[in-house]
Coordinates of C-alpha atoms in Angstrom, one line a residue:
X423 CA 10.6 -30.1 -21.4
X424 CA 10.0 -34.0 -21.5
X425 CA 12.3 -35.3 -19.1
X426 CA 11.4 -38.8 -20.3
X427 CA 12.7 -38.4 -23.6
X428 CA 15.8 -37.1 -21.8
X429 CA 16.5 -39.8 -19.7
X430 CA 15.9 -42.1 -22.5
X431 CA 18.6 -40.1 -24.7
X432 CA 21.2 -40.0 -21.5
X433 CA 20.7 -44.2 -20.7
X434 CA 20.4 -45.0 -24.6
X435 CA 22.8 -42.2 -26.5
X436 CA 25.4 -44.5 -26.5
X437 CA 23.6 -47.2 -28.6
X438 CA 23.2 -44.8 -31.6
X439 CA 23.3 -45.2 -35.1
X440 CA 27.6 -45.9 -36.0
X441 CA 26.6 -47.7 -39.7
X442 CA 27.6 -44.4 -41.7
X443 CA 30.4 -43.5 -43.4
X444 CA 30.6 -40.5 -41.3
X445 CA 34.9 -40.1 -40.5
X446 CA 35.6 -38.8 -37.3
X447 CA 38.6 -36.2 -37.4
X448 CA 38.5 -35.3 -34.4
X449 CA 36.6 -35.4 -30.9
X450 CA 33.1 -33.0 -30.7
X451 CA 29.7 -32.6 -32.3
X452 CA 29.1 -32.3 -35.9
X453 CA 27.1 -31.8 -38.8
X454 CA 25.9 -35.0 -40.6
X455 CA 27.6 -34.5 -44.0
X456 CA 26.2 -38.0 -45.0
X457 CA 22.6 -36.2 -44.6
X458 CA 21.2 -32.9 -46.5
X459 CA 18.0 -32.4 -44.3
X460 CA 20.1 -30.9 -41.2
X461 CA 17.9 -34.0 -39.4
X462 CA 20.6 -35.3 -37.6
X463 CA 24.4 -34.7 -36.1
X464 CA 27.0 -36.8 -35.2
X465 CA 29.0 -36.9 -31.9
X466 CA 32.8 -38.5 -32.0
X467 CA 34.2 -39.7 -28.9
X468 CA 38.2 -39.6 -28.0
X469 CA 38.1 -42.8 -29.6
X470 CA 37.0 -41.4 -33.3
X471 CA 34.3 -43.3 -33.4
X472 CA 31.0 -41.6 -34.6
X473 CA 27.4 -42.0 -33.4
X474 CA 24.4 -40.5 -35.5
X475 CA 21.5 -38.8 -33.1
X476 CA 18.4 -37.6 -34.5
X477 CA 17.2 -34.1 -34.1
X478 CA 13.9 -33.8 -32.3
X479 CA 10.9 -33.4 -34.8
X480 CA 10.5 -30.3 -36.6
X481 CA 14.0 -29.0 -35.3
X482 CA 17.3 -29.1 -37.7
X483 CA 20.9 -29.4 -36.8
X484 CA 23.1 -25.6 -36.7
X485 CA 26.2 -26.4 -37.0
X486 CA 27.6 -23.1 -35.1
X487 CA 26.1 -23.6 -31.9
X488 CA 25.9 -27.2 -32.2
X489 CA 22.5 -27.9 -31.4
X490 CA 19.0 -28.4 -32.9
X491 CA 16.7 -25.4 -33.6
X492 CA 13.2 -25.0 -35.1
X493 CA 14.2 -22.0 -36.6
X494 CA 17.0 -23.3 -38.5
X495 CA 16.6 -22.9 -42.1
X496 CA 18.5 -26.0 -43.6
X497 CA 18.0 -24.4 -47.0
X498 CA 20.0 -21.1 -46.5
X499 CA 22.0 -23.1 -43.8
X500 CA 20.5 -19.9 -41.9
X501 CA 19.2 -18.8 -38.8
X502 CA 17.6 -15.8 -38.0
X503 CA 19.8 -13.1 -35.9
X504 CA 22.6 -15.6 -36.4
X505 CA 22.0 -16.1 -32.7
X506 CA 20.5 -19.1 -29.9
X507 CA 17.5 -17.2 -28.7
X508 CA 17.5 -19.6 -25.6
X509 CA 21.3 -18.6 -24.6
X510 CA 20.9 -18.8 -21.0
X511 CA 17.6 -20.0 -20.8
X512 CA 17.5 -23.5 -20.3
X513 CA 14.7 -25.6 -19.2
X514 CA 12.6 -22.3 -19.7
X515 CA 10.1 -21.2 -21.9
X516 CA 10.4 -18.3 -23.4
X517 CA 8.5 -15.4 -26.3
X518 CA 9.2 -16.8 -30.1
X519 CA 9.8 -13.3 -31.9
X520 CA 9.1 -15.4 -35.5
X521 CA 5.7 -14.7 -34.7
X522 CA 4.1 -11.2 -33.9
X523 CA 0.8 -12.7 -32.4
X524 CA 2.3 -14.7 -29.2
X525 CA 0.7 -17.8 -30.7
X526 CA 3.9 -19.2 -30.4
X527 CA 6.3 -19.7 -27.7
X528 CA 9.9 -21.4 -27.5
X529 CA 11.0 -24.8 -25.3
X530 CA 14.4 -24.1 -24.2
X531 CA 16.0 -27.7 -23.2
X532 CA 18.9 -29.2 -23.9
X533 CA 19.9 -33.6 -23.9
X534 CA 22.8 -35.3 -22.4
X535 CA 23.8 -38.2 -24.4
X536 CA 26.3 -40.2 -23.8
X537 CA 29.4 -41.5 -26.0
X538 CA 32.3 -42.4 -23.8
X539 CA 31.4 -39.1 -21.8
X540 CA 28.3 -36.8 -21.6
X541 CA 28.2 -34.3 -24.2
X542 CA 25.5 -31.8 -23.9
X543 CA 23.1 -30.9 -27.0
X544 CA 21.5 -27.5 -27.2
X545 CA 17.4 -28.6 -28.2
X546 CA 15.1 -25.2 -29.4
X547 CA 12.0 -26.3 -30.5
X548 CA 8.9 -23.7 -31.4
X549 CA 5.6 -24.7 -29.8
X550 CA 1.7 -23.5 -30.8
X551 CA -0.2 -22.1 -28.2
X552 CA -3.5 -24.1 -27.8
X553 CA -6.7 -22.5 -29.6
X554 CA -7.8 -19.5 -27.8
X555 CA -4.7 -18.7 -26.3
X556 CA -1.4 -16.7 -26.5
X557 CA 2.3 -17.1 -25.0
X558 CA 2.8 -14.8 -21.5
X559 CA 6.5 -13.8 -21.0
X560 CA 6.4 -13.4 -17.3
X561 CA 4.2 -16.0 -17.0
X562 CA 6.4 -18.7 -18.9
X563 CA 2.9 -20.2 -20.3
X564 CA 0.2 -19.7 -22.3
X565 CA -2.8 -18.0 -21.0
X566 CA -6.4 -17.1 -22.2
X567 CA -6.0 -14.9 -25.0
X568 CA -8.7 -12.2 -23.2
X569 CA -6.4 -11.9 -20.3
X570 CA -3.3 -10.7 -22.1
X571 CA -2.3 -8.2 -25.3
X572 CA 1.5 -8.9 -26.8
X573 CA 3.0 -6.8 -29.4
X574 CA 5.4 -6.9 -31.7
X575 CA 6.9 -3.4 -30.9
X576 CA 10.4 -3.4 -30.7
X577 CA 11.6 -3.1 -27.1
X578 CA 15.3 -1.5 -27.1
X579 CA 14.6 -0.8 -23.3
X580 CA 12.4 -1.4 -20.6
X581 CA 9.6 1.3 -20.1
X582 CA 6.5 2.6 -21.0
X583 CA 6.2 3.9 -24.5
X584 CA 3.2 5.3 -27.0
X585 CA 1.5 2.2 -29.0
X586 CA 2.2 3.1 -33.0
X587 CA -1.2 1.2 -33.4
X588 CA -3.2 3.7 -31.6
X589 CA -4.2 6.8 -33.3
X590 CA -7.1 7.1 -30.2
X591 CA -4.4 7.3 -27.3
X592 CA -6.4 4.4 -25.6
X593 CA -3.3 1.9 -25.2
X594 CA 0.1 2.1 -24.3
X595 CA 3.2 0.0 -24.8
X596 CA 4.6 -1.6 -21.8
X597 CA 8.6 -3.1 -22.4
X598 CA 9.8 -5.2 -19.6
X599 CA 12.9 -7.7 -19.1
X600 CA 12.3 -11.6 -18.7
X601 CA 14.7 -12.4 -16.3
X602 CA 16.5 -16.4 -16.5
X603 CA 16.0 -18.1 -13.3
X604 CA 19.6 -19.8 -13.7
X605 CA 21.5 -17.2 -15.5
X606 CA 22.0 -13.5 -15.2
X607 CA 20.7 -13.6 -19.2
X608 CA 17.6 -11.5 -20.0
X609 CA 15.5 -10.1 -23.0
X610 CA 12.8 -7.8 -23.8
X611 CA 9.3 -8.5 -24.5
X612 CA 6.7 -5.8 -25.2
X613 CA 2.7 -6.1 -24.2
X614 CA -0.2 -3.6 -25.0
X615 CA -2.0 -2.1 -22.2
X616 CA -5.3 -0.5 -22.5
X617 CA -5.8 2.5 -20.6
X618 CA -9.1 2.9 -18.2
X619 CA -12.2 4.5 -19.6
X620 CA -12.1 7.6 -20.1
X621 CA -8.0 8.4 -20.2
X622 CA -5.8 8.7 -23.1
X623 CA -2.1 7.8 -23.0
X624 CA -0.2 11.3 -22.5
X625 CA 3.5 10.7 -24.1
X626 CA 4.6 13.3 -21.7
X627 CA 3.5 11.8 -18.7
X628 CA 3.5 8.3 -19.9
X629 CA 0.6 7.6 -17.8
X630 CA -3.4 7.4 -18.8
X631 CA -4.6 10.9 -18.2
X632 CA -8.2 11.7 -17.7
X633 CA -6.5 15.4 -18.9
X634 CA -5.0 14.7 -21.8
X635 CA -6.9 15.2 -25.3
X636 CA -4.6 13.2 -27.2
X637 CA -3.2 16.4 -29.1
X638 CA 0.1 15.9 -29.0
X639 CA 0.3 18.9 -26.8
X640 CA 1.7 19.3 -23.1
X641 CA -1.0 20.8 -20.8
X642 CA 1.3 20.4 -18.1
X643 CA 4.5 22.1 -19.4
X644 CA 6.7 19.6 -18.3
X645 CA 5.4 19.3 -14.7
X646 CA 3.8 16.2 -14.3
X647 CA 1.0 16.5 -11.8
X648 CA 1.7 13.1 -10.1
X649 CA 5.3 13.2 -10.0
X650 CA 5.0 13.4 -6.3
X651 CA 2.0 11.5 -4.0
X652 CA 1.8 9.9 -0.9
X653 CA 0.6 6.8 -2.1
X654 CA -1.5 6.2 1.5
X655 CA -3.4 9.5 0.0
X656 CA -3.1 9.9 -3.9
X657 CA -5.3 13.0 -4.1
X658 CA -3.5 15.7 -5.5
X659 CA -4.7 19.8 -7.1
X660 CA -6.4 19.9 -10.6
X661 CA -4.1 22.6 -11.4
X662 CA -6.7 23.8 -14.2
X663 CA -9.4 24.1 -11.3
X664 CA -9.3 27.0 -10.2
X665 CA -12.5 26.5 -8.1
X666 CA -10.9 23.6 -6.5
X667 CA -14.3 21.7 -7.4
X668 CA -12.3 18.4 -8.4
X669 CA -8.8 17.3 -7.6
X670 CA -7.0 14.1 -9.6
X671 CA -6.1 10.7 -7.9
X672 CA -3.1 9.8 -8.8
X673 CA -2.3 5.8 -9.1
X674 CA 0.6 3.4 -10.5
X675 CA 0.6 -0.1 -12.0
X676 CA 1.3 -2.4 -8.9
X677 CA 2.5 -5.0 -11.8
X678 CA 5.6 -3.3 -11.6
X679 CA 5.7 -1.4 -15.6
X680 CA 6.0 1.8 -14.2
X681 CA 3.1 3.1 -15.8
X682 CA 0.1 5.0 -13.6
X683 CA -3.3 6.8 -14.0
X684 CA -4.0 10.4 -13.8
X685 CA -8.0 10.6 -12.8
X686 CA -10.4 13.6 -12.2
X687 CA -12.6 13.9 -10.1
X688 CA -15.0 16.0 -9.0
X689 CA -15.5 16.6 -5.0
X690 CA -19.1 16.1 -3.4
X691 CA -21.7 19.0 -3.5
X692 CA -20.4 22.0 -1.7
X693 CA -16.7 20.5 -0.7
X694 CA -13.6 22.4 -2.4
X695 CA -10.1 20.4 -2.7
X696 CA -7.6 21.5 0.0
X697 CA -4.2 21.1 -0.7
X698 CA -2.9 20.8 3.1
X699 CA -5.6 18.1 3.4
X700 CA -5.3 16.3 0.3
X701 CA -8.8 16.6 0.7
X702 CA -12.3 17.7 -0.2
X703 CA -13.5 19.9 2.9
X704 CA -16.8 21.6 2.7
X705 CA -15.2 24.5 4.9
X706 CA -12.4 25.1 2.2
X707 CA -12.2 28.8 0.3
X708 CA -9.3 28.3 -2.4
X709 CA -9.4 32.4 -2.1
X710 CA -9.1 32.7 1.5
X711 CA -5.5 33.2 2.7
X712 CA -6.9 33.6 6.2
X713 CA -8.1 30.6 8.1
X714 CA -10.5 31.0 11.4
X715 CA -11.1 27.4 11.0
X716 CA -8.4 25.1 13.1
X717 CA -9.5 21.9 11.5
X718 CA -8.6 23.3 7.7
X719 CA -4.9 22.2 9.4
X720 CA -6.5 18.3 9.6
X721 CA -6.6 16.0 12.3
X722 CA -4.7 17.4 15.9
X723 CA -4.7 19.5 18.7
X724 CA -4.7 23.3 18.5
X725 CA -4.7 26.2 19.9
X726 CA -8.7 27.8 20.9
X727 CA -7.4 31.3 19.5
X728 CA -11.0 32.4 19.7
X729 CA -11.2 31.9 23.7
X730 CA -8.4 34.2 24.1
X731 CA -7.2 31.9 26.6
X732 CA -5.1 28.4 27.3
X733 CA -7.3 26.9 29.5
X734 CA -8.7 24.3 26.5
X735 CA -7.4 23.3 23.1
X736 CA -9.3 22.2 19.9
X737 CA -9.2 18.5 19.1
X738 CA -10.3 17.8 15.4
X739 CA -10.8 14.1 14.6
X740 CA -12.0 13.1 11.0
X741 CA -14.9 10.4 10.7
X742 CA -15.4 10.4 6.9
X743 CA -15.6 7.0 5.4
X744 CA -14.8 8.9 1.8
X745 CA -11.0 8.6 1.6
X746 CA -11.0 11.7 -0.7
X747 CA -13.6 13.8 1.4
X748 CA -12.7 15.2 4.9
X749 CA -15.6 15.5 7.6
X750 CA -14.0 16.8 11.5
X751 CA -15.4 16.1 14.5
X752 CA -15.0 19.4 16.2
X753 CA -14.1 19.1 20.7
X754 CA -13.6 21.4 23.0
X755 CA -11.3 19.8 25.5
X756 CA -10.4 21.8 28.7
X757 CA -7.5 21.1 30.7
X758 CA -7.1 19.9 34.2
X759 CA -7.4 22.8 37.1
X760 CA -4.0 25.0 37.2
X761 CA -2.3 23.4 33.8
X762 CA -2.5 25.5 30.3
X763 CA -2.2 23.9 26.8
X764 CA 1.0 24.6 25.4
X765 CA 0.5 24.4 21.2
X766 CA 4.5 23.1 21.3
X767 CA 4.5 20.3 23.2
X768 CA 0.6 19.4 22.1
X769 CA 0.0 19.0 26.6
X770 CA -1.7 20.9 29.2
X771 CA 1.4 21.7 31.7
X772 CA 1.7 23.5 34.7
X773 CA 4.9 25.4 34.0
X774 CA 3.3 27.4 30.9
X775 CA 2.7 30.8 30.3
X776 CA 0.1 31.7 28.6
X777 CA 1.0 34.3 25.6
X778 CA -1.5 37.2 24.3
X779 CA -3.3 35.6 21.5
X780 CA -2.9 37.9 18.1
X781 CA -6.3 39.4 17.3
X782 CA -5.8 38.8 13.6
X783 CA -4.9 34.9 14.4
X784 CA -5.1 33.0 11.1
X785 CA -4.6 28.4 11.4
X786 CA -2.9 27.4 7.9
X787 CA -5.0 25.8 5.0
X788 CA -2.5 26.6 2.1
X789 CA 0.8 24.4 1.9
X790 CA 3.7 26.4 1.4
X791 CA 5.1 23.7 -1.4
X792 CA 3.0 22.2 -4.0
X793 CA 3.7 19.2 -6.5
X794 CA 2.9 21.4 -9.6
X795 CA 3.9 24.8 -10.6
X796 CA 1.4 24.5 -13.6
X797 CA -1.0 27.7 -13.3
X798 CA -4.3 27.6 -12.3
X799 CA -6.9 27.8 -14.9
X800 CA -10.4 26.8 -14.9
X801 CA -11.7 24.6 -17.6
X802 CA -10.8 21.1 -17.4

């Protein structure tokens, strides 16, 4: 917005053209019936008396909201969605839908002139991006035209929907709501987002899916794989791995669309995807229901079931730097003289009693709750 140009219209409003044969009836804002070109409007005070102001350049008087718009059509004495696109976006920029390409954006402003009182004048004027660059919603501003896709898609709600351009599933449609900064007034814009190499966007999921063959079919029946993660460790089952030779990372958009990224991978050489760990562990049997291994638990303290005895516990500490792969430090730790390590309290204590260890002792390695019913199948 030029605030120059609106201080000189506040200080200087007053001193406006009165030579017309404009008739005031009564006190308000007006159409300049001594004018066809919609170029200018005229403003009676309590007085009656008229003063002529001049629309900015390339805008055109609408009578109904009393203002001048650049998408007026003087013509038709038309304007499209018989609507102010900037209701409640003042002094903000904002998406100009005239144009499918964001080269275009709209300057949402508004002048105070002054005739006997201020009287406040609605001013929507279109505005070309510079070369090389397109209109960002969120951003309020044009940016390099590399760094952002729009779309013309028509956003009825926010969320993340398939891209009608796209018959390769490589880009999605993302709808989100630009909010005013003075007003609790808000539209929808729609951007194209390209998913990473070697995903397609699943309309099931509605997420970029290193599983989906853009087929229109559901591999997951409904049960999307990353529906639940901790977001500290986004490693979840292939659930068509049978092996347990990869896993998939799960991700979301930090940007805030909703959207997210379902990735296989494929764990290192000889390591098998846990699904207690949310790991890869070289010491991992998907067919084993029977674990002799403490550590397949993760990191802790437990019980030395092998020594028969309570006078030590294993300690299992991971040292991986891979945050998908799990390598455990194995210790034997031995507890002070007289005290016995009590699996409960995760202490060696005086006061407790020892039990008879079972012979057929087995430590967990298979959670009893999964994110996925999907059944197993190797293949993908």
């Amino acid at each position: 917005m030029n605030y120059s140009l609106l201080l000189v219209a506040i200080l200087f409003g007053g001193f406006g053209d009165t030579t017309n044969a404009f008739t005031c009836q009564q006190e308000g804002v007006f159409k300049n019936t001594d004018t066809n070109d919609c170029k200018s409007y005229v403003i009676c005070n309590s007085n009656l008396a008229p003063l002529v102001q001049n629309c900015p350049a390339d805008t055109y008087y609408w009578p109904e909201a009393k203002g001048c718009f650049s998408d007026y059509n003087c013509a038709t004495s038309s304007m499209p969605g018989n609507a102010n696109p900037c209701e409640g976006f003042d002094n903000q920029n904002i998406p100009d839908k005239s144009v499918a390409d964001c080269s275009k954006y709209l300057e949402c402003s508004s002048v105070n002139v002054y005739h006997g009182s201020y009287v406040t004048v609605p001013q929507v004027k279109s505005v070309n991006c510079p070369s090389g660059t397109v209109f960002r919603p969120n951003y309020r501003a044009c940016v390099d035209a590399a760094s952002y896709q729009c779309s013309s898609y028509p956003c009825t709600s926010e969320g993340i929907f398939e891209d009608p351009n796209s018959n390769s599933c490589s880009s999605f449609i993302s709808c989100s709501s630009l909010q005013s900064w003075y007003s609790t007034a808000s539209l929808l814009y729609a951007n194209v987002k390209t998913c990473t190499s070697g995903t397609k966007f699943s309309p099931f999921t509605k997420k970029c899916d290193s599983l989906y063959n853009c087929d229109g079919i559901d591999q997951y029946n409904g049960v999307d794989p990353c529906a639940e993660y901790n977001y500290a460790n986004p490693f979840v089952p292939n659930p068509f791995d049978a092996t347990a030779a990869s896993y998939i990372e799960c991700s979301t958009d930090l940007y805030g669309d909703k959207s997210g990224t379902i990735l296989r991978k494929d764990c290192p050489a000889n390591f098998y995807f846990s699904p207690l760990l949310g790991k890869c562990y070289n010491n991992y049997d998907p067919t084993e229901t029977c674990s002799k291994d403490p550590c397949s638990s993760g990191n802790g303290k437990y019980v030395d079931y092998k020594s028969g005895m309570c006078e030590n516990f294993i300690e299992c500490r991971d040292e991986s730097k891979d945050a998908s792969s799990y390598k455990p430090v194995y210790e034997k730790v031995y507890c002070p003289p007289g005290t016995r390590y009590s699996p409960e309290l995760k202490e060696c204590l005086k006061q407790y009693v020892c039990p008879t260890f079972p012979v057929d002792y087995c430590y967990p390695q298979i959670p009893t709750t999964t994110t996925t019913t999907t059944t197993a199948a190797a293949g993908k």
